[in-house]
């Protein structure tokens, strides 16, 4: 599984080859790969990676021996592998990957799809592996199509000359390649609309300044970074026309979890009468929970707050409050832009009413 190591951006563009499920899990935990849709894709491929030994002649690095955790080195005899071996491997890979990050529901949707694929009928282990490989690639391809559809649906909301504030990174890095919030901005830019984008730096891990600015510059879109605490003054200066962000999990009433600091922007939009848009695929919706109170919020390490790039910025032993996400109540969301259309003033019945919703 090849990823760009997002922790090194924008200083270095280094590709990282992940060879094991544990490697994929570490990459998700440490945010080498991050963003709700992207961690779902990494997990789907991570499950597939756990099956590499079983993929038979399709695998160019097919080994003569393989390592069994219980029994050590065993000869690799593809014909002796059973469907049950595959299902057990999928289960154990899934549980490792599901333990990485709790908030983005895309991770659990992707793992759930791989687990269901693993339960399908197959003539033998090899065919089951093929079904699982097809599923992982399908998740990736579908997600990319979905991002283009979100951009199609969101772009009409963006007017020529708009000044847009975004938070964290919801671009190609965070997704299957085009982006959600940044995909809408990119599409409007491609259509010739002149845009000014403001990117919150997004403390503590600076996804805004490191990643969003990097992506927008590559796309030739005008961007200005600001400290998160400068957002209110930007609104007060009448310099923001709209906010657009991504999401990590949307409850069935429209409450939306996204990167910590998103709620600040929603409150500012309400105060200054500006639209607050969320762009997200249906794989980010969690119809299993009724409100945002039920969204598990990841608490991250103290060190992320009390140091920057390894340099202490607080005295030793300082305590820190470091939730990775906050929840914006649906009442503050002007609209959610999905692949199936725009849900204005989201609520339970509108979310349930989206045509074609699949409870994945
Ligand atoms: O902790 P991160 O960097 O994974 O958080 C990512 C975000 O909050 C994004 O805004 C969200 O996942 C949407 S990505 C399309």
Tab-separated table of C-alpha atoms and ligand atoms in Angstrom:
chain	number	residue	atom	x	y	z
A	1	UNK	CA	0.000	0.000	0.000
A	2	UNK	CA	1.705	3.192	-1.160
A	3	UNK	CA	0.874	6.479	0.540
A	4	UNK	CA	2.361	9.937	0.661
A	5	UNK	CA	3.601	10.516	4.219
A	6	UNK	CA	1.445	13.494	5.206
A	7	UNK	CA	3.404	14.126	8.399
A	8	UNK	CA	6.373	15.282	6.289
A	9	UNK	CA	4.470	17.744	4.104
A	10	UNK	CA	5.045	20.419	2.972
A	11	UNK	CA	8.807	20.060	3.531
A	12	UNK	CA	9.174	16.687	1.867
A	13	UNK	CA	7.013	14.707	-0.582
A	14	UNK	CA	7.996	11.184	0.432
A	15	UNK	CA	6.113	8.071	-0.627
A	16	UNK	CA	5.840	5.315	1.932
A	17	UNK	CA	5.300	1.645	1.122
A	18	UNK	CA	3.314	-0.127	3.810
A	19	UNK	CA	3.833	-3.873	3.801
A	20	UNK	CA	1.782	-5.077	6.750
A	21	UNK	CA	-1.554	-4.478	8.435
A	22	UNK	CA	0.310	-3.190	11.488
A	23	UNK	CA	2.143	-0.739	9.218
A	24	UNK	CA	-1.145	0.563	7.831
A	25	UNK	CA	-2.553	0.832	11.365
A	26	UNK	CA	0.499	2.810	12.498
A	27	UNK	CA	0.201	5.111	9.486
A	28	UNK	CA	-3.448	5.848	10.312
A	29	UNK	CA	-2.768	6.397	14.027
A	30	UNK	CA	0.150	8.741	13.379
A	31	UNK	CA	-1.725	10.662	10.629
A	32	UNK	CA	0.723	9.678	7.883
A	33	UNK	CA	-2.543	8.969	6.101
A	34	UNK	CA	-5.463	11.010	7.399
A	35	UNK	CA	-8.810	12.525	6.519
A	36	UNK	CA	-12.003	10.519	6.864
A	37	UNK	CA	-12.327	9.020	3.349
A	38	UNK	CA	-8.573	8.389	3.019
A	39	UNK	CA	-8.340	6.385	6.226
A	40	UNK	CA	-11.296	4.293	5.044
A	41	UNK	CA	-9.450	3.529	1.811
A	42	UNK	CA	-6.206	2.782	3.647
A	43	UNK	CA	-8.086	0.351	5.877
A	44	UNK	CA	-9.736	-1.419	2.925
A	45	UNK	CA	-6.335	-1.866	1.292
A	46	UNK	CA	-4.893	-2.839	4.682
A	47	UNK	CA	-7.341	-5.741	4.857
A	48	UNK	CA	-6.286	-6.728	1.356
A	49	UNK	CA	-2.638	-6.521	2.353
A	50	UNK	CA	-3.263	-9.088	5.072
A	51	UNK	CA	-4.274	-11.482	2.292
A	52	UNK	CA	-1.230	-10.916	0.118
A	53	UNK	CA	0.163	-14.313	0.973
A	54	UNK	CA	-3.021	-15.934	-0.249
A	55	UNK	CA	-3.308	-14.130	-3.540
A	56	UNK	CA	-1.414	-16.920	-5.299
A	57	UNK	CA	0.091	-16.411	-8.700
A	58	UNK	CA	-1.449	-12.933	-8.936
A	59	UNK	CA	1.118	-11.893	-6.339
A	60	UNK	CA	4.555	-11.262	-7.908
A	61	UNK	CA	6.338	-11.574	-4.571
A	62	UNK	CA	4.729	-14.879	-3.763
A	63	UNK	CA	6.829	-16.504	-1.005
A	64	UNK	CA	7.851	-20.108	-0.571
A	65	UNK	CA	7.308	-19.869	3.153
A	66	UNK	CA	5.102	-17.719	5.280
A	67	UNK	CA	5.144	-16.740	8.920
A	68	UNK	CA	2.341	-18.024	11.081
A	69	UNK	CA	2.049	-16.132	14.392
A	70	UNK	CA	1.385	-19.373	16.295
A	71	UNK	CA	3.619	-21.818	14.498
A	72	UNK	CA	6.439	-19.766	12.989
A	73	UNK	CA	7.640	-20.468	9.435
A	74	UNK	CA	5.388	-22.755	7.417
A	75	UNK	CA	5.629	-23.803	3.789
A	76	UNK	CA	3.337	-21.771	1.568
A	77	UNK	CA	0.893	-24.120	-0.127
A	78	UNK	CA	-1.813	-22.001	-1.691
A	79	UNK	CA	-4.037	-24.991	-2.398
A	80	UNK	CA	-4.175	-25.872	1.296
A	81	UNK	CA	-5.547	-22.429	2.224
A	82	UNK	CA	-9.223	-22.623	3.088
A	83	UNK	CA	-12.015	-20.097	2.827
A	84	UNK	CA	-12.029	-20.124	6.599
A	85	UNK	CA	-8.348	-19.079	6.713
A	86	UNK	CA	-9.243	-16.076	4.567
A	87	UNK	CA	-12.229	-15.141	6.712
A	88	UNK	CA	-10.171	-15.361	9.910
A	89	UNK	CA	-7.420	-13.234	8.386
A	90	UNK	CA	-9.963	-10.599	7.303
A	91	UNK	CA	-11.433	-10.590	10.814
A	92	UNK	CA	-8.135	-10.111	12.593
A	93	UNK	CA	-6.953	-7.412	10.146
A	94	UNK	CA	-10.299	-5.644	10.546
A	95	UNK	CA	-10.082	-5.579	14.314
A	96	UNK	CA	-6.535	-4.144	14.235
A	97	UNK	CA	-7.582	-1.417	11.794
A	98	UNK	CA	-10.836	-0.607	13.613
A	99	UNK	CA	-8.785	0.159	16.742
A	100	UNK	CA	-6.811	2.968	15.123
A	101	UNK	CA	-9.010	6.091	15.237
A	102	UNK	CA	-12.572	6.288	16.606
A	103	UNK	CA	-14.259	9.336	15.065
A	104	UNK	CA	-14.276	9.110	11.260
A	105	UNK	CA	-17.038	6.663	10.422
A	106	UNK	CA	-15.688	6.104	6.897
A	107	UNK	CA	-13.097	3.817	8.507
A	108	UNK	CA	-15.820	1.554	9.891
A	109	UNK	CA	-17.879	1.677	6.694
A	110	UNK	CA	-14.889	0.549	4.641
A	111	UNK	CA	-13.962	-2.201	7.096
A	112	UNK	CA	-17.614	-3.289	7.202
A	113	UNK	CA	-17.686	-3.584	3.420
A	114	UNK	CA	-14.517	-5.703	3.445
A	115	UNK	CA	-15.953	-7.931	6.166
A	116	UNK	CA	-19.161	-8.412	4.168
A	117	UNK	CA	-17.135	-9.217	1.063
A	118	UNK	CA	-15.258	-11.812	3.108
A	119	UNK	CA	-18.555	-13.532	3.924
A	120	UNK	CA	-19.601	-13.918	0.283
A	121	UNK	CA	-19.955	-17.330	-1.311
A	122	UNK	CA	-16.863	-18.411	-3.222
A	123	UNK	CA	-15.711	-21.636	-4.851
A	124	UNK	CA	-12.364	-21.536	-3.044
A	125	UNK	CA	-9.974	-19.321	-1.102
A	126	UNK	CA	-8.511	-17.835	-4.235
A	127	UNK	CA	-11.884	-16.710	-5.532
A	128	UNK	CA	-12.731	-15.201	-2.165
A	129	UNK	CA	-9.459	-13.253	-2.259
A	130	UNK	CA	-10.391	-11.975	-5.686
A	131	UNK	CA	-13.793	-10.825	-4.386
A	132	UNK	CA	-12.068	-8.990	-1.548
A	133	UNK	CA	-9.611	-7.345	-3.926
A	134	UNK	CA	-12.513	-6.280	-6.166
A	135	UNK	CA	-14.257	-4.766	-3.150
A	136	UNK	CA	-11.235	-2.719	-2.038
A	137	UNK	CA	-10.754	-1.317	-5.550
A	138	UNK	CA	-14.497	-0.663	-5.850
A	139	UNK	CA	-14.496	1.338	-2.611
A	140	UNK	CA	-11.672	3.477	-3.998
A	141	UNK	CA	-13.257	4.001	-7.425
A	142	UNK	CA	-16.720	4.747	-6.013
A	143	UNK	CA	-15.286	7.244	-3.535
A	144	UNK	CA	-13.570	9.164	-6.330
A	145	UNK	CA	-16.785	9.296	-8.395
A	146	UNK	CA	-18.599	10.504	-5.285
A	147	UNK	CA	-16.085	13.351	-4.860
A	148	UNK	CA	-16.681	14.535	-8.428
A	149	UNK	CA	-20.435	14.464	-7.772
A	150	UNK	CA	-20.000	16.478	-4.549
A	151	UNK	CA	-18.007	19.031	-6.546
A	152	UNK	CA	-20.758	19.165	-9.209
A	153	UNK	CA	-23.408	19.711	-6.548
A	154	UNK	CA	-21.414	22.190	-4.464
A	155	UNK	CA	-19.959	24.429	-7.137
A	156	UNK	CA	-23.244	26.291	-7.860
A	157	UNK	CA	-23.143	27.536	-4.253
A	158	UNK	CA	-19.826	29.257	-4.943
A	159	UNK	CA	-20.103	32.618	-6.656
A	160	UNK	CA	-17.490	34.443	-8.682
A	161	UNK	CA	-15.329	36.578	-6.392
A	162	UNK	CA	-16.227	34.723	-3.193
A	163	UNK	CA	-13.917	34.735	-0.199
A	164	UNK	CA	-14.056	31.298	1.381
A	165	UNK	CA	-12.667	30.161	4.713
A	166	UNK	CA	-11.853	26.488	5.249
A	167	UNK	CA	-10.509	24.502	8.181
A	168	UNK	CA	-8.203	21.466	8.399
A	169	UNK	CA	-7.734	19.616	5.107
A	170	UNK	CA	-10.566	18.132	3.068
A	171	UNK	CA	-8.708	17.889	-0.222
A	172	UNK	CA	-7.210	15.150	-2.347
A	173	UNK	CA	-4.829	14.118	0.432
A	174	UNK	CA	-7.735	13.403	2.767
A	175	UNK	CA	-9.837	11.501	0.252
A	176	UNK	CA	-9.723	9.312	-2.850
A	177	UNK	CA	-7.909	12.097	-4.702
A	178	UNK	CA	-10.141	15.064	-5.569
A	179	UNK	CA	-11.443	16.227	-2.213
A	180	UNK	CA	-14.752	17.163	-0.624
A	181	UNK	CA	-14.652	20.774	0.655
A	182	UNK	CA	-11.552	21.484	-1.447
A	183	UNK	CA	-13.121	19.560	-4.336
A	184	UNK	CA	-16.024	22.047	-4.387
A	185	UNK	CA	-13.542	24.938	-4.340
A	186	UNK	CA	-11.405	23.293	-7.042
A	187	UNK	CA	-14.420	22.735	-9.304
A	188	UNK	CA	-15.542	26.379	-8.935
A	189	UNK	CA	-11.969	27.446	-9.776
A	190	UNK	CA	-11.879	25.139	-12.832
A	191	UNK	CA	-15.131	26.750	-13.977
A	192	UNK	CA	-13.339	30.098	-14.030
A	193	UNK	CA	-14.723	31.637	-10.840
A	194	UNK	CA	-12.245	33.936	-9.146
A	195	UNK	CA	-11.852	32.846	-5.547
A	196	UNK	CA	-9.957	33.906	-2.473
A	197	UNK	CA	-9.425	31.079	-0.029
A	198	UNK	CA	-8.462	31.496	3.603
A	199	UNK	CA	-7.063	28.412	5.345
A	200	UNK	CA	-7.051	28.146	9.128
A	201	UNK	CA	-3.653	26.759	10.092
A	202	UNK	CA	-5.481	24.153	12.258
A	203	UNK	CA	-3.534	23.673	15.441
A	204	UNK	CA	-2.271	21.438	16.869
A	205	UNK	CA	-1.138	19.443	13.828
A	206	UNK	CA	-1.396	22.202	11.206
A	207	UNK	CA	-3.294	20.309	8.516
A	208	UNK	CA	-4.461	23.691	7.184
A	209	UNK	CA	-1.106	25.378	6.717
A	210	UNK	CA	0.864	22.230	5.866
A	211	UNK	CA	-1.627	20.391	3.657
A	212	UNK	CA	-4.474	22.645	2.483
A	213	UNK	CA	-2.152	25.459	1.488
A	214	UNK	CA	0.148	22.945	-0.239
A	215	UNK	CA	-2.772	21.497	-2.219
A	216	UNK	CA	-4.348	24.819	-3.160
A	217	UNK	CA	-1.018	26.216	-4.336
A	218	UNK	CA	-0.533	23.122	-6.524
A	219	UNK	CA	-3.986	23.746	-7.965
A	220	UNK	CA	-3.183	27.405	-8.638
A	221	UNK	CA	-5.837	28.703	-6.231
A	222	UNK	CA	-5.168	31.888	-4.291
A	223	UNK	CA	-4.777	31.028	-0.606
A	224	UNK	CA	-3.923	32.902	2.577
A	225	UNK	CA	-3.162	31.102	5.841
A	226	UNK	CA	-4.276	32.464	9.195
A	227	UNK	CA	-3.871	31.418	12.813
A	228	UNK	CA	-7.078	29.765	14.003
A	229	UNK	CA	-7.640	32.559	16.506
A	230	UNK	CA	-7.598	35.177	13.719
A	231	UNK	CA	-10.831	33.868	12.177
A	232	UNK	CA	-13.157	36.110	14.211
A	233	UNK	CA	-11.199	39.189	13.206
A	234	UNK	CA	-11.431	38.140	9.547
A	235	UNK	CA	-15.224	37.932	9.863
A	236	UNK	CA	-15.310	41.245	11.715
A	237	UNK	CA	-13.396	42.793	8.814
A	238	UNK	CA	-16.163	41.569	6.444
A	239	UNK	CA	-13.591	39.476	4.584
A	240	UNK	CA	-15.433	36.121	4.611
A	241	UNK	CA	-18.416	35.247	2.398
A	242	UNK	CA	-18.750	31.565	3.294
A	243	UNK	CA	-17.154	28.720	5.227
A	244	UNK	CA	-16.818	25.267	3.725
A	245	UNK	CA	-15.427	22.273	5.581
A	246	UNK	CA	-15.381	18.479	5.384
A	247	UNK	CA	-16.662	16.067	8.023
A	248	UNK	CA	-15.606	12.967	9.898
A	249	UNK	CA	-19.029	11.760	11.010
A	250	UNK	CA	-22.529	13.146	10.537
A	251	UNK	CA	-25.239	11.891	12.890
A	252	UNK	CA	-28.698	11.142	11.502
A	253	UNK	CA	-29.981	14.559	12.672
A	254	UNK	CA	-27.207	16.417	10.796
A	255	UNK	CA	-24.898	17.135	13.763
A	256	UNK	CA	-21.417	17.102	12.273
A	257	UNK	CA	-18.070	16.111	13.741
A	258	UNK	CA	-15.051	17.664	12.071
A	259	UNK	CA	-11.605	18.858	13.068
A	260	UNK	CA	-11.385	20.700	16.381
A	261	UNK	CA	-12.060	24.380	15.727
A	262	UNK	CA	-14.808	23.795	13.164
A	263	UNK	CA	-17.493	24.678	15.720
A	264	UNK	CA	-15.830	28.083	16.255
A	265	UNK	CA	-16.345	28.829	12.558
A	266	UNK	CA	-19.982	27.700	12.580
A	267	UNK	CA	-20.676	30.022	15.510
A	268	UNK	CA	-18.940	32.877	13.677
A	269	UNK	CA	-21.051	32.213	10.577
A	270	UNK	CA	-24.214	32.442	12.616
A	271	UNK	CA	-23.052	35.622	14.356
A	272	UNK	CA	-22.055	37.323	11.075
A	273	UNK	CA	-24.860	35.908	8.914
A	274	UNK	CA	-22.678	33.862	6.558
A	275	UNK	CA	-23.350	30.364	5.177
A	276	UNK	CA	-21.651	27.402	6.811
A	277	UNK	CA	-21.351	24.499	4.351
A	278	UNK	CA	-20.286	20.918	5.036
A	279	UNK	CA	-19.182	18.833	2.037
A	280	UNK	CA	-19.225	15.096	2.723
A	281	UNK	CA	-19.957	11.762	1.060
A	282	UNK	CA	-22.680	9.468	2.367
A	283	UNK	CA	-19.890	7.212	3.662
A	284	UNK	CA	-19.443	9.906	6.354
A	285	UNK	CA	-23.070	9.609	7.533
A	286	UNK	CA	-23.790	7.500	10.580
A	287	UNK	CA	-27.463	6.582	10.553
A	288	UNK	CA	-26.872	4.424	13.616
A	289	UNK	CA	-26.717	7.425	15.937
A	290	UNK	CA	-29.430	9.980	16.508
A	291	UNK	CA	-27.318	12.991	17.474
A	292	UNK	CA	-23.812	14.371	17.754
A	293	UNK	CA	-23.640	13.598	21.465
A	294	UNK	CA	-23.129	9.973	20.488
A	295	UNK	CA	-20.143	10.621	18.235
A	296	UNK	CA	-16.952	9.265	19.837
A	297	UNK	CA	-14.393	12.050	19.949
A	298	UNK	CA	-10.754	11.065	19.721
A	299	UNK	CA	-8.497	12.489	22.439
A	300	UNK	CA	-4.936	12.794	21.238
A	301	UNK	CA	-1.600	13.002	23.014
A	302	UNK	CA	-0.668	15.959	25.219
A	303	UNK	CA	2.616	16.267	23.308
A	304	UNK	CA	0.784	17.488	20.189
A	305	UNK	CA	-0.248	20.632	22.084
A	306	UNK	CA	2.753	21.327	24.304
A	307	UNK	CA	5.264	21.046	21.487
A	308	UNK	CA	5.478	22.092	17.850
A	309	UNK	CA	7.627	20.035	15.481
A	310	UNK	CA	9.408	18.554	18.481
A	311	UNK	CA	10.123	21.902	20.181
A	312	UNK	CA	8.513	22.473	23.605
A	313	UNK	CA	6.086	25.409	23.691
A	314	UNK	CA	4.962	24.938	27.295
A	315	UNK	CA	6.816	24.174	30.538
A	316	UNK	CA	7.494	20.503	31.330
A	317	UNK	CA	4.573	18.569	32.836
A	318	UNK	CA	1.965	20.990	31.435
A	319	UNK	CA	-1.466	19.369	31.132
A	320	UNK	CA	-3.285	19.739	27.811
A	321	UNK	CA	-6.823	19.451	26.491
A	322	UNK	CA	-6.525	17.886	23.044
A	323	UNK	CA	-9.732	16.591	21.466
A	324	UNK	CA	-9.128	15.976	17.757
A	325	UNK	CA	-12.689	16.876	16.720
A	326	UNK	CA	-15.683	18.927	17.797
A	327	UNK	CA	-19.350	18.610	16.920
A	328	UNK	CA	-21.252	21.372	15.142
A	329	UNK	CA	-25.001	21.149	15.833
A	330	UNK	CA	-27.173	20.779	12.732
A	331	UNK	CA	-28.877	24.054	13.605
A	332	UNK	CA	-25.659	25.893	12.639
A	333	UNK	CA	-25.230	24.071	9.305
A	334	UNK	CA	-26.584	25.956	6.288
A	335	UNK	CA	-26.307	22.918	4.024
A	336	UNK	CA	-24.593	19.567	3.621
A	337	UNK	CA	-23.290	18.963	0.106
A	338	UNK	CA	-23.400	15.259	-0.774
A	339	UNK	CA	-23.013	13.214	-3.948
A	340	UNK	CA	-26.813	12.937	-4.149
A	341	UNK	CA	-27.543	16.618	-3.744
A	342	UNK	CA	-27.511	19.505	-1.295
A	343	UNK	CA	-29.386	19.097	1.988
A	344	UNK	CA	-30.331	22.577	3.137
A	345	UNK	CA	-30.883	23.166	6.858
A	346	UNK	CA	-30.299	19.460	7.594
A	347	UNK	CA	-32.483	17.550	10.016
A	348	UNK	CA	-33.468	13.953	10.663
A	349	UNK	CA	-36.212	13.668	8.066
A	350	UNK	CA	-34.150	15.342	5.331
A	351	UNK	CA	-31.187	13.057	6.010
A	352	UNK	CA	-33.376	9.964	6.012
A	353	UNK	CA	-35.083	11.154	2.876
A	354	UNK	CA	-31.988	11.337	0.702
A	355	UNK	CA	-32.781	9.163	-2.232
A	356	UNK	CA	-30.739	5.996	-2.453
A	357	UNK	CA	-29.315	6.133	1.044
A	358	UNK	CA	-27.644	2.869	1.841
A	359	UNK	CA	-27.224	1.841	5.453
A	360	UNK	CA	-23.735	0.493	4.941
B	1	LIG	O1	-7.316	14.370	12.217
B	1	LIG	P1	-7.525	14.444	10.739
B	1	LIG	O2	-6.492	15.246	10.032
B	1	LIG	O3	-7.725	13.076	10.118
B	1	LIG	O4	-8.912	15.223	10.591
B	1	LIG	C1	-9.440	15.378	9.301
B	1	LIG	C2	-10.608	16.271	9.251
B	1	LIG	O5	-11.133	16.720	10.236
B	1	LIG	C3	-11.186	16.526	7.886
B	1	LIG	O6	-11.772	17.786	7.826
B	1	LIG	C4	-12.252	15.463	7.605
B	1	LIG	O7	-11.737	14.196	7.774
B	1	LIG	C5	-12.807	15.597	6.235
B	1	LIG	S1	-11.691	14.989	5.010
B	1	LIG	C6	-12.514	15.024	3.540
